Coordinates of C-alpha atoms and ligand atoms in Angstrom, one line a residue:
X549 CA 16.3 27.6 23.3
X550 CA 19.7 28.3 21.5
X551 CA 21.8 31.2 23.8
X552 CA 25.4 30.4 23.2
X553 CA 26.8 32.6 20.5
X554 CA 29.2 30.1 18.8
X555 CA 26.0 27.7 18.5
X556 CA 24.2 30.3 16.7
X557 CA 26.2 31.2 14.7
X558 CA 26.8 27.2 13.8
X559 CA 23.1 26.9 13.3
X560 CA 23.5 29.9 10.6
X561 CA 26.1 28.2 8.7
X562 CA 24.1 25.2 9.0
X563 CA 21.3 26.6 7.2
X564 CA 23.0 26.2 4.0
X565 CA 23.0 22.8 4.5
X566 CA 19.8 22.0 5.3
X567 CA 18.3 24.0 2.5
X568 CA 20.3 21.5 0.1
X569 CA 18.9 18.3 2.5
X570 CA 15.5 20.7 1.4
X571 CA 15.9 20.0 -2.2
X572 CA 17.6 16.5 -1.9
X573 CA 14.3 15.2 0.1
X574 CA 12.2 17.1 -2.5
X575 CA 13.8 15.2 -5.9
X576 CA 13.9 12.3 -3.4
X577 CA 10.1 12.3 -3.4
X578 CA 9.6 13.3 -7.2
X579 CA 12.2 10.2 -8.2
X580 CA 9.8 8.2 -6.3
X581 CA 6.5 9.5 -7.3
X582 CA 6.0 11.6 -10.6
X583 CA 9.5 11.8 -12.1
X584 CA 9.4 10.4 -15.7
X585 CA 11.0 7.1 -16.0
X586 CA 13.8 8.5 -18.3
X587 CA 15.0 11.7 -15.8
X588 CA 16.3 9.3 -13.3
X589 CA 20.1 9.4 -15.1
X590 CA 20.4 13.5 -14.6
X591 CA 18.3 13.1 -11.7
X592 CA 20.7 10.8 -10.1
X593 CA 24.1 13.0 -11.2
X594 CA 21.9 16.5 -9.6
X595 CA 21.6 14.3 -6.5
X596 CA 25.2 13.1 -5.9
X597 CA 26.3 16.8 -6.7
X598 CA 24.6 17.9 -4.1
X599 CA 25.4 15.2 -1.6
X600 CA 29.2 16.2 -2.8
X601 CA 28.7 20.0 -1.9
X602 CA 27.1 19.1 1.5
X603 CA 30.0 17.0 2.2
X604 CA 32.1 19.9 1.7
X605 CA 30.4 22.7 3.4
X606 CA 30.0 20.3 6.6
X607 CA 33.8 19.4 6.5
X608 CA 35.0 23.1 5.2
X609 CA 32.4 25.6 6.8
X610 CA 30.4 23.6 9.8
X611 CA 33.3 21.3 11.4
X612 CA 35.7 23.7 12.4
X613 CA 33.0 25.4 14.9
X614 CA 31.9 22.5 16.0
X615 CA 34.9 20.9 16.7
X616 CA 35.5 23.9 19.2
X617 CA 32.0 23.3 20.8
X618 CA 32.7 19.8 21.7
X619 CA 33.3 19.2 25.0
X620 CA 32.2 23.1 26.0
X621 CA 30.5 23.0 29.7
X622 CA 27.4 25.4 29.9
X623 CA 25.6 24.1 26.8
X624 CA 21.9 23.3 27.5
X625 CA 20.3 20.1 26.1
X626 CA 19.3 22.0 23.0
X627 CA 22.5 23.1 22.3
X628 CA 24.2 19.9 23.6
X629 CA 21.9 17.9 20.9
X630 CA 23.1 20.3 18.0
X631 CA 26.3 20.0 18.8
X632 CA 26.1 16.0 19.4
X633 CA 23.9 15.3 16.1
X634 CA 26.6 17.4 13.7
X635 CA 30.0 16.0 15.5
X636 CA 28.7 12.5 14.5
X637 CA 28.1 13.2 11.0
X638 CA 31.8 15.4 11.1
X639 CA 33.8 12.7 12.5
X640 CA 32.5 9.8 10.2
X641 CA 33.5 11.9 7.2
X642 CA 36.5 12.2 8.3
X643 CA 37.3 9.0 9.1
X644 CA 36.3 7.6 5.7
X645 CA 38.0 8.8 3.0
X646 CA 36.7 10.2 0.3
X647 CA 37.5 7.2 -2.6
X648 CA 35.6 4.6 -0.3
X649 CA 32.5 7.4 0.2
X650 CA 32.6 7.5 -3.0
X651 CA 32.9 4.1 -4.5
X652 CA 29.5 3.4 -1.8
X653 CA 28.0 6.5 -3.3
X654 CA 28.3 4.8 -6.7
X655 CA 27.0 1.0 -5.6
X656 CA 23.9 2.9 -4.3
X657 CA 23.1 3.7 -7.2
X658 CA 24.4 1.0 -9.6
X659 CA 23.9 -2.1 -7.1
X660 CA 19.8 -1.7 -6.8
X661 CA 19.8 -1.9 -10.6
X662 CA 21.8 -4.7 -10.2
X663 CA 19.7 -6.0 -7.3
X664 CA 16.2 -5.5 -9.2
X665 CA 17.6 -7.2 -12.3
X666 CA 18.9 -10.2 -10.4
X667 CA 15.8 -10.8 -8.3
X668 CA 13.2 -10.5 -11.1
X669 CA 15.6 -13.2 -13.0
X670 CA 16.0 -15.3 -9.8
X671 CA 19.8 -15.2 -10.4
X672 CA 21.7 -14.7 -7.3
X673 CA 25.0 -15.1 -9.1
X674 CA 24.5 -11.5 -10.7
X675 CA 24.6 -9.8 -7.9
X676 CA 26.8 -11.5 -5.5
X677 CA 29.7 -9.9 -7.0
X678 CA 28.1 -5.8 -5.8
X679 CA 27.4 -7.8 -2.6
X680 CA 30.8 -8.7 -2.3
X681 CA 32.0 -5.4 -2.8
X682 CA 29.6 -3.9 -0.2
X683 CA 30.3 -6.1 2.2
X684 CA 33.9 -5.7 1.6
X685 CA 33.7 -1.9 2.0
X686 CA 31.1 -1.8 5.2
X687 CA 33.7 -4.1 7.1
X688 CA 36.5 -1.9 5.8
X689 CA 34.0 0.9 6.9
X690 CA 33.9 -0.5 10.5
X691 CA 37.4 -1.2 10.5
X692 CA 37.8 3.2 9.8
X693 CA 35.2 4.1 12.2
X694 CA 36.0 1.9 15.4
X695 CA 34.4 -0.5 18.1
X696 CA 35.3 -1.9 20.9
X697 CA 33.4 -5.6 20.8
X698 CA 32.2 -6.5 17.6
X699 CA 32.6 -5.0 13.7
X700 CA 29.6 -5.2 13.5
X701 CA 29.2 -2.5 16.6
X702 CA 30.9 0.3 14.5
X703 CA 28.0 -0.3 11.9
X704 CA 24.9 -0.5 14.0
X705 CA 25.2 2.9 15.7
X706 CA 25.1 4.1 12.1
X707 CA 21.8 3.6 11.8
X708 CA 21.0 3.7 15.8
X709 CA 23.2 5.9 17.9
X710 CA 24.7 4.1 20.7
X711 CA 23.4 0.5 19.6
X712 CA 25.6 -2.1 20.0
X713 CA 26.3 -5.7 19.0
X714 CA 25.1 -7.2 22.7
X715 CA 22.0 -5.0 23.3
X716 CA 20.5 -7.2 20.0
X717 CA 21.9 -10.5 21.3
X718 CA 20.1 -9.6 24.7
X719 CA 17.2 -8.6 22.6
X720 CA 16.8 -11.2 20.5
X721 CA 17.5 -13.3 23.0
X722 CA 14.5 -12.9 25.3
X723 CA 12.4 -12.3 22.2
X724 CA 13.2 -15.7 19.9
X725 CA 12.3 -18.3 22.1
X726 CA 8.9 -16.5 23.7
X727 CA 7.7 -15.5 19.7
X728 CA 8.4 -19.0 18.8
X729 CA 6.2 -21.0 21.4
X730 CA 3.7 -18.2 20.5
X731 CA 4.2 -19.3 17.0
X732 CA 3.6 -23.3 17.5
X733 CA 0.9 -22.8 19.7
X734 CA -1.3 -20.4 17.4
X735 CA -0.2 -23.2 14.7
X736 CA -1.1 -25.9 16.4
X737 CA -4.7 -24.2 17.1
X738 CA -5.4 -23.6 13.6
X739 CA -7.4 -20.4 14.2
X740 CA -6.4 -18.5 11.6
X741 CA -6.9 -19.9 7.9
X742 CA -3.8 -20.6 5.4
X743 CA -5.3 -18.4 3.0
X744 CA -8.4 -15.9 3.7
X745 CA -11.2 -15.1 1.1
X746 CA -10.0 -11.4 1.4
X747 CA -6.7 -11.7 0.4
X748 CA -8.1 -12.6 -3.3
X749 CA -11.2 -10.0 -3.5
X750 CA -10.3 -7.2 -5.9
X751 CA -10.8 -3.4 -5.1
X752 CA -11.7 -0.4 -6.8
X753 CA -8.7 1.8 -6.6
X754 CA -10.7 5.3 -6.3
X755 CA -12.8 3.6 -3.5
X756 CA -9.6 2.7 -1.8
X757 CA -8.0 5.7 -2.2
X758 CA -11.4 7.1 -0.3
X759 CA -11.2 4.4 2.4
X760 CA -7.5 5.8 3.4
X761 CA -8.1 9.4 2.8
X762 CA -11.1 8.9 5.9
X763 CA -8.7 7.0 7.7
X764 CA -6.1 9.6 7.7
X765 CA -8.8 12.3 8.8
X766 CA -9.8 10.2 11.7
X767 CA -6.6 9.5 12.9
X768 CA -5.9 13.6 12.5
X769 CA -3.3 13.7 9.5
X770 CA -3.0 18.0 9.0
X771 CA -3.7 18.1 4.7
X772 CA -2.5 21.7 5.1
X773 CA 0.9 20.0 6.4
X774 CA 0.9 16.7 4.2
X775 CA 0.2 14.7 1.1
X776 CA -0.6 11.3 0.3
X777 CA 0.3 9.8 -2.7
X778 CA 1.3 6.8 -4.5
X779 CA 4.6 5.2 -5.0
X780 CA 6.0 0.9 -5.5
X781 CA 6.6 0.8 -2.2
X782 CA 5.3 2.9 0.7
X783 CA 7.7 5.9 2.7
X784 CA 7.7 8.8 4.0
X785 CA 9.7 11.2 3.9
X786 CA 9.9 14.9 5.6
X787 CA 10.2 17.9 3.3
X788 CA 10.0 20.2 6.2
X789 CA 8.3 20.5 9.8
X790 CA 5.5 21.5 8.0
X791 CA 5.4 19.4 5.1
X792 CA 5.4 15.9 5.2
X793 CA 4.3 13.5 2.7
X794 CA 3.4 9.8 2.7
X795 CA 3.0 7.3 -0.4
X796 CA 1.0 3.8 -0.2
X797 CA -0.1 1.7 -3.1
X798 CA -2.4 0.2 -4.7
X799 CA -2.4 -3.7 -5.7
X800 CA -6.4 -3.9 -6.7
X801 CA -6.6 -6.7 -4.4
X802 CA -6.0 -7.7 -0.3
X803 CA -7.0 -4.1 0.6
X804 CA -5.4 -4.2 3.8
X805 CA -1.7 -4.2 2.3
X806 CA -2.6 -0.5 1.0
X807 CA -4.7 0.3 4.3
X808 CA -1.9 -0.9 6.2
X809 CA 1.0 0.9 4.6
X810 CA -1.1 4.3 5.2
X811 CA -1.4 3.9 8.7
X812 CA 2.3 3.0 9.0
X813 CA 3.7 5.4 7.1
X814 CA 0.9 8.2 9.2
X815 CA 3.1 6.9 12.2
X816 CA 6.1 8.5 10.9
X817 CA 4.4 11.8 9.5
X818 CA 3.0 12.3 12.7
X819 CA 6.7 12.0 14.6
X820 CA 8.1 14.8 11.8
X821 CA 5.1 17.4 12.1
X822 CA 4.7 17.1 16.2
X823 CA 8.9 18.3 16.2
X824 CA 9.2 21.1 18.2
X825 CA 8.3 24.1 16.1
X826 CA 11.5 26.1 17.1
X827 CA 14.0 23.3 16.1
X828 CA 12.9 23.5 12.4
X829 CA 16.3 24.2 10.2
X830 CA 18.1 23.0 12.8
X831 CA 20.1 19.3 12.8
X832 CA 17.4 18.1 15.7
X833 CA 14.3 18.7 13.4
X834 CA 14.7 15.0 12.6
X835 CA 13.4 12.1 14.7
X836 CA 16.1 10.4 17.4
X837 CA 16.8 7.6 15.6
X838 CA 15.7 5.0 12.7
X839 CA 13.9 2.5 15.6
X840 CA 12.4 5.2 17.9
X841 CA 10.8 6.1 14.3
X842 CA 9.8 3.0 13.5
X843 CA 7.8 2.7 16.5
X844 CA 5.9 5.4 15.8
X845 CA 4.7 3.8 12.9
X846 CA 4.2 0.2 14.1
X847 CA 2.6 1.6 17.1
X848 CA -0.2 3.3 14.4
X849 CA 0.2 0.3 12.2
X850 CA -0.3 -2.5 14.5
X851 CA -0.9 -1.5 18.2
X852 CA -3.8 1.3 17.2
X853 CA -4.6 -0.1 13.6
X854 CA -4.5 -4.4 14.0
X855 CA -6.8 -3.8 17.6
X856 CA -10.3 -4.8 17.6
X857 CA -11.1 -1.2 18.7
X858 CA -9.8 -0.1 15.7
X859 CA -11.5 -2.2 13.4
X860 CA -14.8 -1.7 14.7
X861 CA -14.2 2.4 13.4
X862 CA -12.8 0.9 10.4
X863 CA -16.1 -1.4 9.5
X864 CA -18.6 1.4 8.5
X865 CA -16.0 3.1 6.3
X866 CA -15.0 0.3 4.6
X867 CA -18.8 -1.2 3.9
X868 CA -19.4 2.1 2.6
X869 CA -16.7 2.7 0.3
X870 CA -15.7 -1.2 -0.2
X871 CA -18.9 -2.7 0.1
X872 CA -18.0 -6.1 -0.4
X873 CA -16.8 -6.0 3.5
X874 CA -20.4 -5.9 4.7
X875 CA -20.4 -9.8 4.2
X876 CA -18.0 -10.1 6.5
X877 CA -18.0 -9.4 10.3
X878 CA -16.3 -7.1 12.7
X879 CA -14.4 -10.7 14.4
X880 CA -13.7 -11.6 11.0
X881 CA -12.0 -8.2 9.2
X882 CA -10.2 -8.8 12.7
X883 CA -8.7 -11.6 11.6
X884 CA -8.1 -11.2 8.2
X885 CA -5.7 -8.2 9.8
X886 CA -4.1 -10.3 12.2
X887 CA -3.5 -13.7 10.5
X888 CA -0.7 -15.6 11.5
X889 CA 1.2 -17.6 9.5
X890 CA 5.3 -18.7 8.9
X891 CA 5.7 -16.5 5.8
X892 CA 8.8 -16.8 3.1
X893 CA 8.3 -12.6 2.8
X894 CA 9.4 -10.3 5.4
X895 CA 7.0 -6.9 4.1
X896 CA 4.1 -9.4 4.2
X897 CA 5.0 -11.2 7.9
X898 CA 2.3 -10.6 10.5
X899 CA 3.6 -9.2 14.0
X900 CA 4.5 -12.7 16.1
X901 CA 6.4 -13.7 13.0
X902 CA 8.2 -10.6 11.9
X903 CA 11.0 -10.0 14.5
X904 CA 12.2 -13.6 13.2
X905 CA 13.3 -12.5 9.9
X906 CA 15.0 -9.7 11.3
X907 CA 16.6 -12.3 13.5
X908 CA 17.8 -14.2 10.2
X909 CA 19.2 -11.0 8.9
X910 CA 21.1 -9.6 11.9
X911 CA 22.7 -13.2 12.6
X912 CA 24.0 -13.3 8.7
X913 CA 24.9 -9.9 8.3
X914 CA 26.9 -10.3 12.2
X915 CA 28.8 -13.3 10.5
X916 CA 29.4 -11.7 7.4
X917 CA 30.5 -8.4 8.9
X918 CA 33.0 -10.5 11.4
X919 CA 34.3 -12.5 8.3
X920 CA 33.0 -15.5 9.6
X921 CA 31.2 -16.2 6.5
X922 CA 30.8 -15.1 2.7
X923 CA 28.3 -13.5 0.6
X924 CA 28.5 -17.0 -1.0
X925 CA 27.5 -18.6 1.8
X926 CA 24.3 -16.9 1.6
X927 CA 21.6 -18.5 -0.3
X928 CA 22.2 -21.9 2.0
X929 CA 22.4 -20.7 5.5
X930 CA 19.2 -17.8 4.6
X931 CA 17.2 -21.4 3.7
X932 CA 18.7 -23.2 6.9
X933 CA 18.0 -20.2 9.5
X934 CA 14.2 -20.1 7.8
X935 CA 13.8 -23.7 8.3
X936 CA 14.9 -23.6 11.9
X937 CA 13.1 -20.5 12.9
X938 CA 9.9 -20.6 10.7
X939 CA 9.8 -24.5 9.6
X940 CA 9.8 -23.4 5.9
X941 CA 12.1 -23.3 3.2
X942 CA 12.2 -21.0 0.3
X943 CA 11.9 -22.3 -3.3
X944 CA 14.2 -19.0 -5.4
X945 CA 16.1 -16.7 -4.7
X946 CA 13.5 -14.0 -4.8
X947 CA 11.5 -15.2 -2.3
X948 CA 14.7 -15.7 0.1
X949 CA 17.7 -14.2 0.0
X950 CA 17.4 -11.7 -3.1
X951 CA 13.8 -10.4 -1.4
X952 CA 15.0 -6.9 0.5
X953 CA 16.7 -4.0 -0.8
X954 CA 18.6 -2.6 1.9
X955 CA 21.9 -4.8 1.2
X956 CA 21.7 -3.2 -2.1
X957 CA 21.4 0.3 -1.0
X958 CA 24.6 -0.8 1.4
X959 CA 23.0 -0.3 4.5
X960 CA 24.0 -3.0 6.7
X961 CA 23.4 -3.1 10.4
X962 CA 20.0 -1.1 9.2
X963 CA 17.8 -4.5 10.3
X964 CA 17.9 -4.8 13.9
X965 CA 16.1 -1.1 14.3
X966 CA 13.2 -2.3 12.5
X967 CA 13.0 -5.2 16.2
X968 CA 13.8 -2.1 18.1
X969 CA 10.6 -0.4 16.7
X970 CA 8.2 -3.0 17.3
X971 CA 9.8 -3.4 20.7
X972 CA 9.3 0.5 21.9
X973 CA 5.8 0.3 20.3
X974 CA 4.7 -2.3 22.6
X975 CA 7.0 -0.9 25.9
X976 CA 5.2 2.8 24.8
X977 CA 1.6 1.2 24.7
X978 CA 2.2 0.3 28.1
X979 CA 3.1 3.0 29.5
X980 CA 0.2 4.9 27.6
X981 CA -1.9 3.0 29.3
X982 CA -0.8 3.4 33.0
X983 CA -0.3 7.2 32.3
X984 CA -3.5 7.8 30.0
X985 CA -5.8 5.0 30.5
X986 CA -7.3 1.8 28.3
X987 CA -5.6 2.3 24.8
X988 CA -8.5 0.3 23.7
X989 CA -11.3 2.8 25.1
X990 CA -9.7 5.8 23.6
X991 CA -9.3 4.3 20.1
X992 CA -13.6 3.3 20.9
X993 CA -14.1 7.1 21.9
X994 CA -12.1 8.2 18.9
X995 CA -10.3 10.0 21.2
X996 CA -6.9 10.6 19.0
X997 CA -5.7 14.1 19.7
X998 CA -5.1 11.8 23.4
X999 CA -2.7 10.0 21.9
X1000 CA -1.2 12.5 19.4
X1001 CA -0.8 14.9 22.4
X1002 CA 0.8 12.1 24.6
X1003 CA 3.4 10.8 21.9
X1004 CA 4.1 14.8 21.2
X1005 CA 5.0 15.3 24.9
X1006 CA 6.5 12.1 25.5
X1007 CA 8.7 12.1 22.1
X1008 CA 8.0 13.8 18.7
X1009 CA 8.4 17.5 20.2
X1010 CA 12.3 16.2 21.3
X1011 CA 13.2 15.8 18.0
X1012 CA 17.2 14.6 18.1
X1013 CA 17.9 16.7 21.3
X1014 CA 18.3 13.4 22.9
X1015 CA 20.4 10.3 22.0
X1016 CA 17.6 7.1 21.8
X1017 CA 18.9 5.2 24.3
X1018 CA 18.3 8.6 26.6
X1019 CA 15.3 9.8 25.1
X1020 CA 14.0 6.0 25.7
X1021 CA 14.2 6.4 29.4
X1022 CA 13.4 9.9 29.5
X1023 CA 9.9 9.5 27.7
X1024 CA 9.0 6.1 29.1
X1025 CA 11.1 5.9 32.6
X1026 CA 13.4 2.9 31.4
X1027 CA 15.7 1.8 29.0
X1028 CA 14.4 -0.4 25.8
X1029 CA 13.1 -4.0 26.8
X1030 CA 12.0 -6.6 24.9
X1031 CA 10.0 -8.5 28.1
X1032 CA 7.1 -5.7 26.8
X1033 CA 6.9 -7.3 23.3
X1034 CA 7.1 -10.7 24.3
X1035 CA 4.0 -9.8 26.6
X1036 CA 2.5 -8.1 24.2
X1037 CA 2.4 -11.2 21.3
X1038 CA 2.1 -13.1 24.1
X1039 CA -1.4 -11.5 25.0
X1040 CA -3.1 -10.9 21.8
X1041 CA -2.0 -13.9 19.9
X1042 CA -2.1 -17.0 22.5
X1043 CA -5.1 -16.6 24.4
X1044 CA -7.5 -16.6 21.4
Ligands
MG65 MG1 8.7 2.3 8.5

């Protein structure tokens, strides 16, 4: 796998730094699920002191090395990757200086305070100052790394190597229009109710904790390898090849939100612990990207999870553990999974509705990154876009534009690879289905180690060897296209 002698001895200089990624995923984990509330102010200060000495060792100790590998004929893929995924990270250190890493450093860690504070008090004016700022610095940001189109370019292959500004126009472009006649005909139906009984009926929180532990086993989660525990909001996050832990929650009612969160967040796991053993401590024991992730998850979440096949396994478990499901049929848990509805919240939109609030998102942060518009702007153009694309307005500011995080945390241009996700999801489906067979039929078999198997061949055991874009083709013989997601909503959600 790894011949060339400068690459190895990069990759032992590199294992410095991924012992310290080690420990900064571990206290990542612990801040989220067991830390005591008041260890998050040393917590924080240990953090950024090691995200400081990383800094350092990749600009003092790995860059030099790599900088001589670049461009080296002779490398295989492996090598090629390693030397790919640590020049990227090497290069946008050194094109943003060190006060502006280091004033975004601080607004990660001040501005969701900030953020938290404003939304619970519905005040949008207390945090439009840190949004400001962010904004200011990520188009400053963009400005330092370079594009060739748009800003906005510069920041999106951030979070998604080799994305640019027109592949999500293109994207969104086929996408809009085809989830929005999906969206007035299902409406215009009236199949699915405004409300269902199910939402309101409360749980038992041991019994639920039961229900996804079964779950997990079915679907094939490795306990020797993982944990599951609980946190405010779902993630996972990977320790190590070999130790990956998820986190859902639990609300005591509308058990599929915590159901739901475990079978998305199992998605990911699976993609970290299906890496190819013999790239762990290595800069490609990652995934490819943030969306190729994501699909991993959404294809658990809603292409295995939100089928009929699915719920049909699901029914027994539940009636035993939940009981109160055995009034209710197969068809009907269906639907209470798949109900469609305009939403104000984007965690709680169904699947035709979703990839319109990540519309909403990338259009404002695009004008906002190309100065075309400014953080005041906001509040009145979020209400405007929701009317236009889901015919409903929000009432605060929590339920519109103060309801995400991720501008907080600066991550802008992080959006569009949540659409990406639910795109490859649908494109890998099909082609699961002309390699493998009936996706359907194996989920009734419980065949799973199928599909685990397939997605390990096709894409987990790749790690970051690849760029997405190549990886893409390379597991599913063409580039991204959003023609498959269309079809997909298309399929399940208009011809009731
Ligand atoms: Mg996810």
């Amino acid at each position: 796998m790894f011949e060339n002698k400068l690459v190895l001895e990069l990759l032992e200089r590199y294992r410095v730094l991924w012992a310290l990624g080690h420990a900064s995923s571990l206290m990542g984990w612990d801040s989220e699920t067991y830390m005591p509330r008041e260890g998050v102010e040393e917590r924080s200060i240990a953090s950024a002191e090691l995200s400081l000495l990383s800094r350092r060792l990749l600009l003092e100790n790995i860059a030099p090395l790599v900088e001589k590998l670049v461009g080296v004929e002779g490398l295989n893929d492996f090598e090629r990757g390693v030397v790919r995924v640590l020049w990227r990270d090497v290069e946008r250190l050194r094109r943003i200086p060190e006060n502006i890493q280091y004033e975004l450093a601080k607004l990660r860690s001040e501005a969701p305070v900030v953020w938290r504070e404003a939304r619970e008090k519905d005040d949008f004016e207390r945090f439009k100052p840190y949004l400001s700022r962010i904004v200011e610095l990520e188009r400053q940001v963009a400005e330092l790394l370079g594009y060739e189109e748009h800003p906005y370019d510069a920041l999106l292959d951030y979070y998604e190597e080799g994305l640019r500004d027109r592949d999500v126009r293109v994207m969104f472009s086929t996408l809009v229009p085809s989830i929005r006649r999906v969206l007035e005909k299902v409406m215009a139906e009236g199949y699915y109710p405004r409300e269902h009984v199910l939402e309101n009926v409360e749980y038992r929180r041991e019994a639920m904790e039961t229900v996804n532990r079964e779950v997990l086993n079915i679907l094939g989660f490795p306990w020797s390898k993982g944990r599951l525990d609980v946190s405010a909001h779902p993630f996972t996050i990977g320790i190590a090849l070999s130790d990956v832990r998820i986190t859902t929650r639990y609300e005591g009612r509308d058990f599929r939100r915590s159901l739901f969160a475990v079978i998305h967040e199992f998605g990911h796991a699976l993609y970290n612990l299906q890496v190819d053993e013999r790239l762990k401590m290595t800069p490609l024991a990652e995934g490819a990207s943030l969306g190729v992730h994501e699909s991993q998850s959404r294809f658990w979440e809603n292409i295995v999870g939100r089928s009929r096949a699915f719920v049909e396994l699901l029914k027994p478990i539940l009636d035993e553990h939940l009981g109160f499901t055995r009034d209710y049929s197969v068809e009907e848990l269906y639907k209470y999974f798949n109900i469609v509805r305009p939403s104000l919240i984007r965690v709680d939109a169904d699947e035709v509705t979703y990839n319109l609030h990540i519309y909403l998102r990338y259009e404002l942060e695009r004008m906002l990154v190309a100065g075309e518009i400014k953080v005041h702007d906001l509040p009145e153009l979020w209400n405007e876009y929701m009317d236009r694309l889901l015919g409903i307005k929000p009432k605060s500011y929590k339920d519109g534009v103060l309801q995400d995080i991720h501008w907080s945390l600066t991550a802008i241009g992080y959006f569009p690879t949540y659409t990406i996700g639910n795109i490859l999801a649908a494109q890998l489906k099909n082609r699961f289905e002309a390699d493998v067979g009936r996706l359907g039929d194996v989920i009734g078999e419980r065949r799973f180690e199928l599909v685990r198997v397939y997605l390990r061949e096709k894409i987990h055991k790749w790690g970051a060897v690849y760029p997405p874009k190549d990886l893409v083709v390379k597991a599913l013989g063409e580039p991204m296209n959003p023609v498959y997601l269309a079809e997909y909503i298309e399929n399940k959600y208009s011809r009731l």
